[in-house]
PDB file of C-alpha atoms and ligand atoms in Angstrom:
ATOM      1  CA  MET A   5     -12.519 -10.207 -51.884  1.00  0.00           C
ATOM      2  CA  SER A   6     -10.216 -12.535 -49.972  1.00  0.00           C
ATOM      3  CA  ASP A   7      -8.326 -11.281 -46.945  1.00  0.00           C
ATOM      4  CA  ASP A   8      -5.164 -12.640 -48.624  1.00  0.00           C
ATOM      5  CA  ASN A   9      -5.589 -10.189 -51.451  1.00  0.00           C
ATOM      6  CA  PRO A  10      -2.870  -7.546 -51.016  1.00  0.00           C
ATOM      7  CA  ALA A  11      -5.253  -5.022 -52.567  1.00  0.00           C
ATOM      8  CA  SER A  12      -7.888  -5.590 -49.898  1.00  0.00           C
ATOM      9  CA  PRO A  13      -8.157  -2.633 -47.517  1.00  0.00           C
ATOM     10  CA  LEU A  14      -6.723  -3.358 -44.110  1.00  0.00           C
ATOM     11  CA  PRO A  15      -9.107  -3.012 -41.210  1.00  0.00           C
ATOM     12  CA  ALA A  16      -8.556   0.264 -39.358  1.00  0.00           C
ATOM     13  CA  LEU A  17      -5.944  -0.207 -36.660  1.00  0.00           C
ATOM     14  CA  PRO A  18      -7.532  -0.228 -33.251  1.00  0.00           C
ATOM     15  CA  ARG A  19      -6.507   2.826 -31.238  1.00  0.00           C
ATOM     16  CA  LEU A  20      -5.099   1.975 -27.813  1.00  0.00           C
ATOM     17  CA  ASP A  21      -6.785   4.949 -26.195  1.00  0.00           C
ATOM     18  CA  SER A  22     -10.151   3.593 -27.164  1.00  0.00           C
ATOM     19  CA  ILE A  23      -9.969   0.883 -24.491  1.00  0.00           C
ATOM     20  CA  GLY A  24     -12.419   1.989 -21.847  1.00  0.00           C
ATOM     21  CA  ARG A  25     -10.893   2.350 -18.394  1.00  0.00           C
ATOM     22  CA  ARG A  26     -11.597   3.662 -14.951  1.00  0.00           C
ATOM     23  CA  GLY A  27     -10.226   7.044 -13.974  1.00  0.00           C
ATOM     24  CA  LEU A  28      -7.319   7.047 -11.513  1.00  0.00           C
ATOM     25  CA  CYS A  29      -6.103   9.246  -8.699  1.00  0.00           C
ATOM     26  CA  LEU A  30      -2.505  10.433  -8.915  1.00  0.00           C
ATOM     27  CA  VAL A  31      -1.438  11.589  -5.466  1.00  0.00           C
ATOM     28  CA  LEU A  32       1.599  13.863  -5.427  1.00  0.00           C
ATOM     29  CA  ALA A  33       3.038  14.229  -1.960  1.00  0.00           C
ATOM     30  CA  ALA A  34       6.100  16.194  -0.915  1.00  0.00           C
ATOM     31  CA  PRO A  35       7.303  18.494   1.787  1.00  0.00           C
ATOM     32  CA  SER A  36       5.991  22.002   1.269  1.00  0.00           C
ATOM     33  CA  GLY A  37       8.428  23.811  -1.066  1.00  0.00           C
ATOM     34  CA  ALA A  38       9.651  20.707  -2.926  1.00  0.00           C
ATOM     35  CA  GLY A  39       8.085  21.947  -6.161  1.00  0.00           C
ATOM     36  CA  LYS A  40       4.887  19.937  -6.094  1.00  0.00           C
ATOM     37  CA  SER A  41       2.647  22.826  -7.153  1.00  0.00           C
ATOM     38  CA  ALA A  42       4.845  23.723 -10.128  1.00  0.00           C
ATOM     39  CA  ILE A  43       4.890  20.088 -11.257  1.00  0.00           C
ATOM     40  CA  THR A  44       1.110  19.865 -10.855  1.00  0.00           C
ATOM     41  CA  ARG A  45       0.606  23.051 -12.884  1.00  0.00           C
ATOM     42  CA  ALA A  46       2.790  21.761 -15.714  1.00  0.00           C
ATOM     43  CA  LEU A  47       0.962  18.414 -15.743  1.00  0.00           C
ATOM     44  CA  LEU A  48      -2.422  20.112 -16.008  1.00  0.00           C
ATOM     45  CA  GLU A  49      -1.244  22.470 -18.741  1.00  0.00           C
ATOM     46  CA  ALA A  50       0.097  19.581 -20.814  1.00  0.00           C
ATOM     47  CA  ASP A  51      -3.016  17.441 -20.393  1.00  0.00           C
ATOM     48  CA  PRO A  52      -6.361  19.240 -20.246  1.00  0.00           C
ATOM     49  CA  THR A  53      -8.183  15.952 -19.550  1.00  0.00           C
ATOM     50  CA  LEU A  54      -6.568  15.854 -16.081  1.00  0.00           C
ATOM     51  CA  MET A  55      -8.526  17.295 -13.208  1.00  0.00           C
ATOM     52  CA  LEU A  56      -7.004  18.824 -10.089  1.00  0.00           C
ATOM     53  CA  SER A  57      -8.684  18.075  -6.803  1.00  0.00           C
ATOM     54  CA  ILE A  58      -8.985  21.520  -5.224  1.00  0.00           C
ATOM     55  CA  SER A  59      -8.624  21.172  -1.472  1.00  0.00           C
ATOM     56  CA  VAL A  60     -10.452  22.994   1.273  1.00  0.00           C
ATOM     57  CA  THR A  61      -8.201  24.635   3.863  1.00  0.00           C
ATOM     58  CA  THR A  62      -8.650  26.718   6.983  1.00  0.00           C
ATOM     59  CA  ARG A  63      -5.347  28.571   6.484  1.00  0.00           C
ATOM     60  CA  ALA A  64      -5.294  32.136   5.158  1.00  0.00           C
ATOM     61  CA  PRO A  65      -4.640  32.647   1.437  1.00  0.00           C
ATOM     62  CA  ARG A  66      -1.132  33.707   0.361  1.00  0.00           C
ATOM     63  CA  PRO A  67      -1.118  36.983  -1.624  1.00  0.00           C
ATOM     64  CA  TYR A  68      -1.071  35.217  -5.012  1.00  0.00           C
ATOM     65  CA  GLU A  69      -3.620  32.534  -4.152  1.00  0.00           C
ATOM     66  CA  ILE A  70      -7.108  32.623  -5.665  1.00  0.00           C
ATOM     67  CA  GLU A  71     -10.249  31.214  -4.069  1.00  0.00           C
ATOM     68  CA  GLY A  72     -11.448  28.142  -5.974  1.00  0.00           C
ATOM     69  CA  VAL A  73      -8.212  27.898  -7.982  1.00  0.00           C
ATOM     70  CA  HIS A  74      -5.510  27.141  -5.406  1.00  0.00           C
ATOM     71  CA  TYR A  75      -7.825  26.211  -2.533  1.00  0.00           C
ATOM     72  CA  HIS A  76     -11.313  26.707  -1.216  1.00  0.00           C
ATOM     73  CA  PHE A  77     -10.543  28.868   1.828  1.00  0.00           C
ATOM     74  CA  ARG A  78     -13.057  28.152   4.582  1.00  0.00           C
ATOM     75  CA  SER A  79     -13.563  28.770   8.307  1.00  0.00           C
ATOM     76  CA  GLN A  80     -12.917  25.924  10.747  1.00  0.00           C
ATOM     77  CA  ASP A  81     -16.676  25.678  11.382  1.00  0.00           C
ATOM     78  CA  LEU A  82     -17.465  25.194   7.702  1.00  0.00           C
ATOM     79  CA  PHE A  83     -14.623  22.712   7.383  1.00  0.00           C
ATOM     80  CA  ASP A  84     -15.889  20.713  10.361  1.00  0.00           C
ATOM     81  CA  ALA A  85     -19.415  20.716   8.887  1.00  0.00           C
ATOM     82  CA  MET A  86     -18.074  19.230   5.623  1.00  0.00           C
ATOM     83  CA  VAL A  87     -16.261  16.502   7.556  1.00  0.00           C
ATOM     84  CA  ALA A  88     -19.366  15.766   9.660  1.00  0.00           C
ATOM     85  CA  GLY A  89     -21.533  15.651   6.519  1.00  0.00           C
ATOM     86  CA  GLY A  90     -19.248  13.041   4.886  1.00  0.00           C
ATOM     87  CA  ASP A  91     -18.319  15.546   2.158  1.00  0.00           C
ATOM     88  CA  MET A  92     -14.535  14.999   2.516  1.00  0.00           C
ATOM     89  CA  LEU A  93     -12.819  12.112   0.767  1.00  0.00           C
ATOM     90  CA  GLU A  94      -9.922  12.644   3.175  1.00  0.00           C
ATOM     91  CA  TRP A  95      -8.690  15.304   5.527  1.00  0.00           C
ATOM     92  CA  ALA A  96      -5.798  16.030   7.859  1.00  0.00           C
ATOM     93  CA  GLY A  97      -4.676  18.522  10.476  1.00  0.00           C
ATOM     94  CA  LEU A  98      -1.381  20.060   9.373  1.00  0.00           C
ATOM     95  CA  LEU A  99       0.653  22.982  10.676  1.00  0.00           C
ATOM     96  CA  GLY A 100      -2.189  23.817  13.047  1.00  0.00           C
ATOM     97  CA  ARG A 101      -4.758  24.079  10.201  1.00  0.00           C
ATOM     98  CA  SER A 102      -7.126  21.683   8.489  1.00  0.00           C
ATOM     99  CA  TYR A 103      -6.836  20.532   4.892  1.00  0.00           C
ATOM    100  CA  GLY A 104      -9.223  18.212   3.031  1.00  0.00           C
ATOM    101  CA  SER A 105     -10.278  16.975  -0.409  1.00  0.00           C
ATOM    102  CA  PRO A 106     -13.975  17.382  -1.303  1.00  0.00           C
ATOM    103  CA  ARG A 107     -15.486  14.038  -2.276  1.00  0.00           C
ATOM    104  CA  GLY A 108     -18.068  15.038  -4.933  1.00  0.00           C
ATOM    105  CA  PRO A 109     -15.859  16.319  -7.786  1.00  0.00           C
ATOM    106  CA  VAL A 110     -13.472  13.359  -7.456  1.00  0.00           C
ATOM    107  CA  GLU A 111     -16.208  10.737  -7.605  1.00  0.00           C
ATOM    108  CA  GLN A 112     -17.799  12.458 -10.612  1.00  0.00           C
ATOM    109  CA  ALA A 113     -14.474  12.623 -12.466  1.00  0.00           C
ATOM    110  CA  LEU A 114     -13.588   8.984 -11.822  1.00  0.00           C
ATOM    111  CA  ALA A 115     -17.034   7.819 -12.950  1.00  0.00           C
ATOM    112  CA  ALA A 116     -16.532   9.772 -16.185  1.00  0.00           C
ATOM    113  CA  GLY A 117     -13.157   8.032 -16.739  1.00  0.00           C
ATOM    114  CA  ARG A 118     -11.162  11.178 -15.929  1.00  0.00           C
ATOM    115  CA  ASP A 119      -7.946  11.160 -13.922  1.00  0.00           C
ATOM    116  CA  VAL A 120      -7.567  13.327 -10.850  1.00  0.00           C
ATOM    117  CA  VAL A 121      -4.353  14.815  -9.434  1.00  0.00           C
ATOM    118  CA  PHE A 122      -4.097  15.403  -5.683  1.00  0.00           C
ATOM    119  CA  ASP A 123      -1.580  17.664  -3.976  1.00  0.00           C
ATOM    120  CA  ILE A 124      -1.976  16.312  -0.439  1.00  0.00           C
ATOM    121  CA  ASP A 125       0.121  14.990   2.434  1.00  0.00           C
ATOM    122  CA  TRP A 126       0.948  11.381   3.359  1.00  0.00           C
ATOM    123  CA  GLN A 127      -2.022  11.080   5.750  1.00  0.00           C
ATOM    124  CA  GLY A 128      -4.452  12.100   3.017  1.00  0.00           C
ATOM    125  CA  TYR A 129      -2.765   9.651   0.637  1.00  0.00           C
ATOM    126  CA  HIS A 130      -3.476   6.752   3.004  1.00  0.00           C
ATOM    127  CA  GLN A 131      -7.109   7.769   3.414  1.00  0.00           C
ATOM    128  CA  VAL A 132      -7.724   8.160  -0.349  1.00  0.00           C
ATOM    129  CA  ARG A 133      -6.073   4.816  -0.957  1.00  0.00           C
ATOM    130  CA  LYS A 134      -8.384   3.217   1.590  1.00  0.00           C
ATOM    131  CA  SER A 135     -11.502   4.927   0.218  1.00  0.00           C
ATOM    132  CA  LEU A 136     -10.740   4.132  -3.431  1.00  0.00           C
ATOM    133  CA  PRO A 137      -8.824   0.830  -3.442  1.00  0.00           C
ATOM    134  CA  GLY A 138      -7.092   0.136  -6.744  1.00  0.00           C
ATOM    135  CA  ASP A 139      -7.696   3.662  -8.069  1.00  0.00           C
ATOM    136  CA  VAL A 140      -4.770   5.435  -6.394  1.00  0.00           C
ATOM    137  CA  VAL A 141      -1.134   5.846  -7.439  1.00  0.00           C
ATOM    138  CA  GLY A 142       1.200   7.621  -5.023  1.00  0.00           C
ATOM    139  CA  LEU A 143       4.266   9.580  -6.135  1.00  0.00           C
ATOM    140  CA  PHE A 144       6.554  11.191  -3.573  1.00  0.00           C
ATOM    141  CA  ILE A 145       8.581  14.227  -4.645  1.00  0.00           C
ATOM    142  CA  MET A 146      11.864  14.698  -2.795  1.00  0.00           C
ATOM    143  CA  PRO A 147      13.759  17.969  -2.607  1.00  0.00           C
ATOM    144  CA  PRO A 148      17.446  17.617  -3.597  1.00  0.00           C
ATOM    145  CA  SER A 149      18.397  18.514   0.009  1.00  0.00           C
ATOM    146  CA  LEU A 150      16.929  20.099   3.124  1.00  0.00           C
ATOM    147  CA  ALA A 151      19.144  23.161   2.573  1.00  0.00           C
ATOM    148  CA  GLU A 152      17.657  23.597  -0.909  1.00  0.00           C
ATOM    149  CA  LEU A 153      14.157  23.103   0.499  1.00  0.00           C
ATOM    150  CA  GLU A 154      14.707  25.854   3.056  1.00  0.00           C
ATOM    151  CA  GLN A 155      16.020  28.143   0.327  1.00  0.00           C
ATOM    152  CA  ARG A 156      12.895  27.494  -1.785  1.00  0.00           C
ATOM    153  CA  LEU A 157      10.640  28.202   1.206  1.00  0.00           C
ATOM    154  CA  ARG A 158      12.463  31.502   1.788  1.00  0.00           C
ATOM    155  CA  HIS A 159      12.133  32.389  -1.908  1.00  0.00           C
ATOM    156  CA  ARG A 160       8.385  32.246  -1.553  1.00  0.00           C
ATOM    157  CA  ALA A 161       8.792  35.276   0.736  1.00  0.00           C
ATOM    158  CA  SER A 162       5.195  35.217   1.914  1.00  0.00           C
ATOM    159  CA  ASP A 163       5.750  32.946   4.920  1.00  0.00           C
ATOM    160  CA  SER A 164       7.101  34.211   8.264  1.00  0.00           C
ATOM    161  CA  GLU A 165      10.266  32.856   9.950  1.00  0.00           C
ATOM    162  CA  ALA A 166       8.087  30.901  12.386  1.00  0.00           C
ATOM    163  CA  GLU A 167       6.085  29.439   9.483  1.00  0.00           C
ATOM    164  CA  ILE A 168       9.295  28.450   7.660  1.00  0.00           C
ATOM    165  CA  ALA A 169      10.645  26.755  10.818  1.00  0.00           C
ATOM    166  CA  ARG A 170       7.332  24.877  11.207  1.00  0.00           C
ATOM    167  CA  ARG A 171       7.381  23.797   7.567  1.00  0.00           C
ATOM    168  CA  MET A 172      10.988  22.566   7.849  1.00  0.00           C
ATOM    169  CA  ALA A 173      10.052  20.407  10.864  1.00  0.00           C
ATOM    170  CA  THR A 174       6.983  19.072   9.021  1.00  0.00           C
ATOM    171  CA  ALA A 175       9.185  18.351   5.965  1.00  0.00           C
ATOM    172  CA  VAL A 176      11.388  15.951   7.913  1.00  0.00           C
ATOM    173  CA  SER A 177       8.329  14.135   9.197  1.00  0.00           C
ATOM    174  CA  GLU A 178       6.734  14.003   5.680  1.00  0.00           C
ATOM    175  CA  ILE A 179       9.961  12.559   4.194  1.00  0.00           C
ATOM    176  CA  SER A 180       9.946   9.763   6.791  1.00  0.00           C
ATOM    177  CA  HIS A 181       6.845   8.385   4.970  1.00  0.00           C
ATOM    178  CA  VAL A 182       8.448   8.155   1.528  1.00  0.00           C
ATOM    179  CA  ARG A 183       8.521   4.337   1.492  1.00  0.00           C
ATOM    180  CA  GLU A 184       4.736   4.172   1.708  1.00  0.00           C
ATOM    181  CA  PHE A 185       4.437   5.530  -1.859  1.00  0.00           C
ATOM    182  CA  ASP A 186       4.511   3.649  -5.181  1.00  0.00           C
ATOM    183  CA  TYR A 187       7.050   5.957  -6.848  1.00  0.00           C
ATOM    184  CA  VAL A 188       9.634   8.529  -5.814  1.00  0.00           C
ATOM    185  CA  LEU A 189      11.548  11.206  -7.727  1.00  0.00           C
ATOM    186  CA  VAL A 190      14.029  13.911  -6.769  1.00  0.00           C
ATOM    187  CA  ASN A 191      13.112  17.370  -8.049  1.00  0.00           C
ATOM    188  CA  HIS A 192      16.489  18.650  -9.299  1.00  0.00           C
ATOM    189  CA  THR A 193      15.011  20.486 -12.287  1.00  0.00           C
ATOM    190  CA  LEU A 194      11.357  21.171 -13.035  1.00  0.00           C
ATOM    191  CA  ASN A 195      11.444  19.844 -16.619  1.00  0.00           C
ATOM    192  CA  LYS A 196      12.905  16.498 -15.610  1.00  0.00           C
ATOM    193  CA  ALA A 197      10.538  16.166 -12.645  1.00  0.00           C
ATOM    194  CA  VAL A 198       7.544  16.898 -14.888  1.00  0.00           C
ATOM    195  CA  ALA A 199       8.688  14.348 -17.484  1.00  0.00           C
ATOM    196  CA  GLU A 200       9.141  11.725 -14.765  1.00  0.00           C
ATOM    197  CA  THR A 201       5.716  12.469 -13.296  1.00  0.00           C
ATOM    198  CA  GLN A 202       4.163  12.146 -16.761  1.00  0.00           C
ATOM    199  CA  ALA A 203       5.904   8.790 -17.170  1.00  0.00           C
ATOM    200  CA  VAL A 204       4.385   7.562 -13.905  1.00  0.00           C
ATOM    201  CA  LEU A 205       0.953   8.777 -15.006  1.00  0.00           C
ATOM    202  CA  THR A 206       1.272   7.085 -18.399  1.00  0.00           C
ATOM    203  CA  ALA A 207       2.316   3.781 -16.820  1.00  0.00           C
ATOM    204  CA  ALA A 208      -0.561   3.982 -14.330  1.00  0.00           C
ATOM    205  CA  ARG A 209      -3.039   4.667 -17.138  1.00  0.00           C
ATOM    206  CA  LEU A 210      -1.812   1.621 -19.060  1.00  0.00           C
ATOM    207  CA  ALA A 211      -1.946  -0.775 -16.083  1.00  0.00           C
ATOM    208  CA  MET A 212      -3.814  -3.918 -17.093  1.00  0.00           C
ATOM    209  CA  ALA A 213      -6.033  -3.864 -14.010  1.00  0.00           C
ATOM    210  CA  ARG A 214      -7.457  -0.504 -15.058  1.00  0.00           C
ATOM    211  CA  GLN A 215      -8.588  -1.522 -18.568  1.00  0.00           C
ATOM    212  CA  THR A 216     -12.240  -2.186 -17.820  1.00  0.00           C
ATOM    213  CA  GLY A 217     -13.043  -2.036 -21.558  1.00  0.00           C
ATOM    214  CA  LEU A 218     -10.384  -4.528 -22.610  1.00  0.00           C
ATOM    215  CA  GLU A 219     -12.709  -7.454 -23.243  1.00  0.00           C
ATOM    216  CA  HIS A 220     -14.978  -5.361 -25.431  1.00  0.00           C
ATOM    217  CA  PHE A 221     -11.971  -3.941 -27.263  1.00  0.00           C
ATOM    218  CA  THR A 222     -10.474  -7.389 -27.866  1.00  0.00           C
ATOM    219  CA  HIS A 223     -13.752  -8.631 -29.299  1.00  0.00           C
ATOM    220  CA  ALA A 224     -14.004  -5.555 -31.483  1.00  0.00           C
ATOM    221  CA  LEU A 225     -10.515  -6.221 -32.898  1.00  0.00           C
ATOM    222  CA  HIS A 226     -12.146  -8.917 -35.008  1.00  0.00           C
ATOM    223  CA  ASP A 227     -14.825  -6.543 -36.210  1.00  0.00           C
ATOM    224  CA  PRO A 228     -13.734  -2.892 -36.023  1.00  0.00           C
ATOM    225  CA  GLN A 229     -17.148  -1.797 -37.382  1.00  0.00           C
ATOM    226  CA  SER A 230     -18.765  -2.978 -34.187  1.00  0.00           C
ATOM    227  CA  ARG A 231     -16.983  -0.384 -32.083  1.00  0.00           C
TER     228      ARG A 231
HETATM  229  P1  5GP B   4       0.330  24.598   1.871  1.00  0.00           P
HETATM  230  O1  5GP B   4      -0.178  25.259   3.112  1.00  0.00           O
HETATM  231  O2  5GP B   4       1.799  24.840   1.630  1.00  0.00           O
HETATM  232  O3  5GP B   4      -0.505  24.939   0.650  1.00  0.00           O
HETATM  233  O4  5GP B   4       0.163  23.022   2.071  1.00  0.00           O
HETATM  234  C1  5GP B   4       0.709  22.383   3.186  1.00  0.00           C
HETATM  235  C2  5GP B   4       0.594  20.897   3.029  1.00  0.00           C
HETATM  236  O5  5GP B   4      -0.783  20.518   3.044  1.00  0.00           O
HETATM  237  C3  5GP B   4       1.160  20.356   1.721  1.00  0.00           C
HETATM  238  O6  5GP B   4       1.969  19.230   2.008  1.00  0.00           O
HETATM  239  C4  5GP B   4      -0.050  19.936   0.958  1.00  0.00           C
HETATM  240  O7  5GP B   4       0.206  18.865   0.090  1.00  0.00           O
HETATM  241  C5  5GP B   4      -0.981  19.524   2.075  1.00  0.00           C
HETATM  242  N1  5GP B   4      -2.369  19.532   1.630  1.00  0.00           N
HETATM  243  C6  5GP B   4      -2.960  20.434   0.810  1.00  0.00           C
HETATM  244  N2  5GP B   4      -4.239  20.120   0.619  1.00  0.00           N
HETATM  245  C7  5GP B   4      -4.473  18.981   1.308  1.00  0.00           C
HETATM  246  C8  5GP B   4      -5.619  18.136   1.470  1.00  0.00           C
HETATM  247  O8  5GP B   4      -6.703  18.363   0.925  1.00  0.00           O
HETATM  248  N3  5GP B   4      -5.473  17.058   2.264  1.00  0.00           N
HETATM  249  C9  5GP B   4      -4.304  16.748   2.880  1.00  0.00           C
HETATM  250  N4  5GP B   4      -4.257  15.640   3.605  1.00  0.00           N
HETATM  251  N5  5GP B   4      -3.198  17.511   2.734  1.00  0.00           N
HETATM  252  C10 5GP B   4      -3.279  18.609   1.958  1.00  0.00           C
END
């Protein structure tokens, strides 16, 4: 049967998502209270293939926080041992405590072609970018205003006045690093911020440089059976 024959079955259309690619790291940074956790939660709910990098911290859990879900809560000694053992992909001292991202789960996810979301500060972003060149996309989430940020911190109700004052001072310093990121959005409403974050993730996933399976896919276009 000739290919010109209108009755001949068309070869199955190649599916774009079948191009093999490396996993990527989406770093979400923002001052504490800018809505980063809510955005992260919505992203993960909408896309079960995404993995969250669960940080280790030396700060005490908030009442609603669960070990192994929000953080791995550890003593300073255990934290220091992880750093010394090379088990942290990045870490930073913040607000008088230590925060870090365990290396193992991230490396496993990337090798399996899975994407990892990080909720870390600007210092961690720089370290991850250095450790995994080409694999990291940075998105900075701005609060609509500092007044709104303070209101959101107060809404959380679990932090003391001193903690809120410390977080407000840290917020100003965090915002001064916004230009070091690839993308920026202002979190006016959660739905819009989530949609914008998903758009950034989609664009990052489709970046040409990430399509390690493109050559194979292009060859297979000529012979879909070979895929
Ligand atoms: P919180 O105490 O409100 O949970 O977090 C305080 C700040 O620490 C936030 O800006 C958060 O993004 C940052 N943070 C959380 N985990 C990590 C981490 O593993 N590494 C770094 N560098 N920052 C983190």
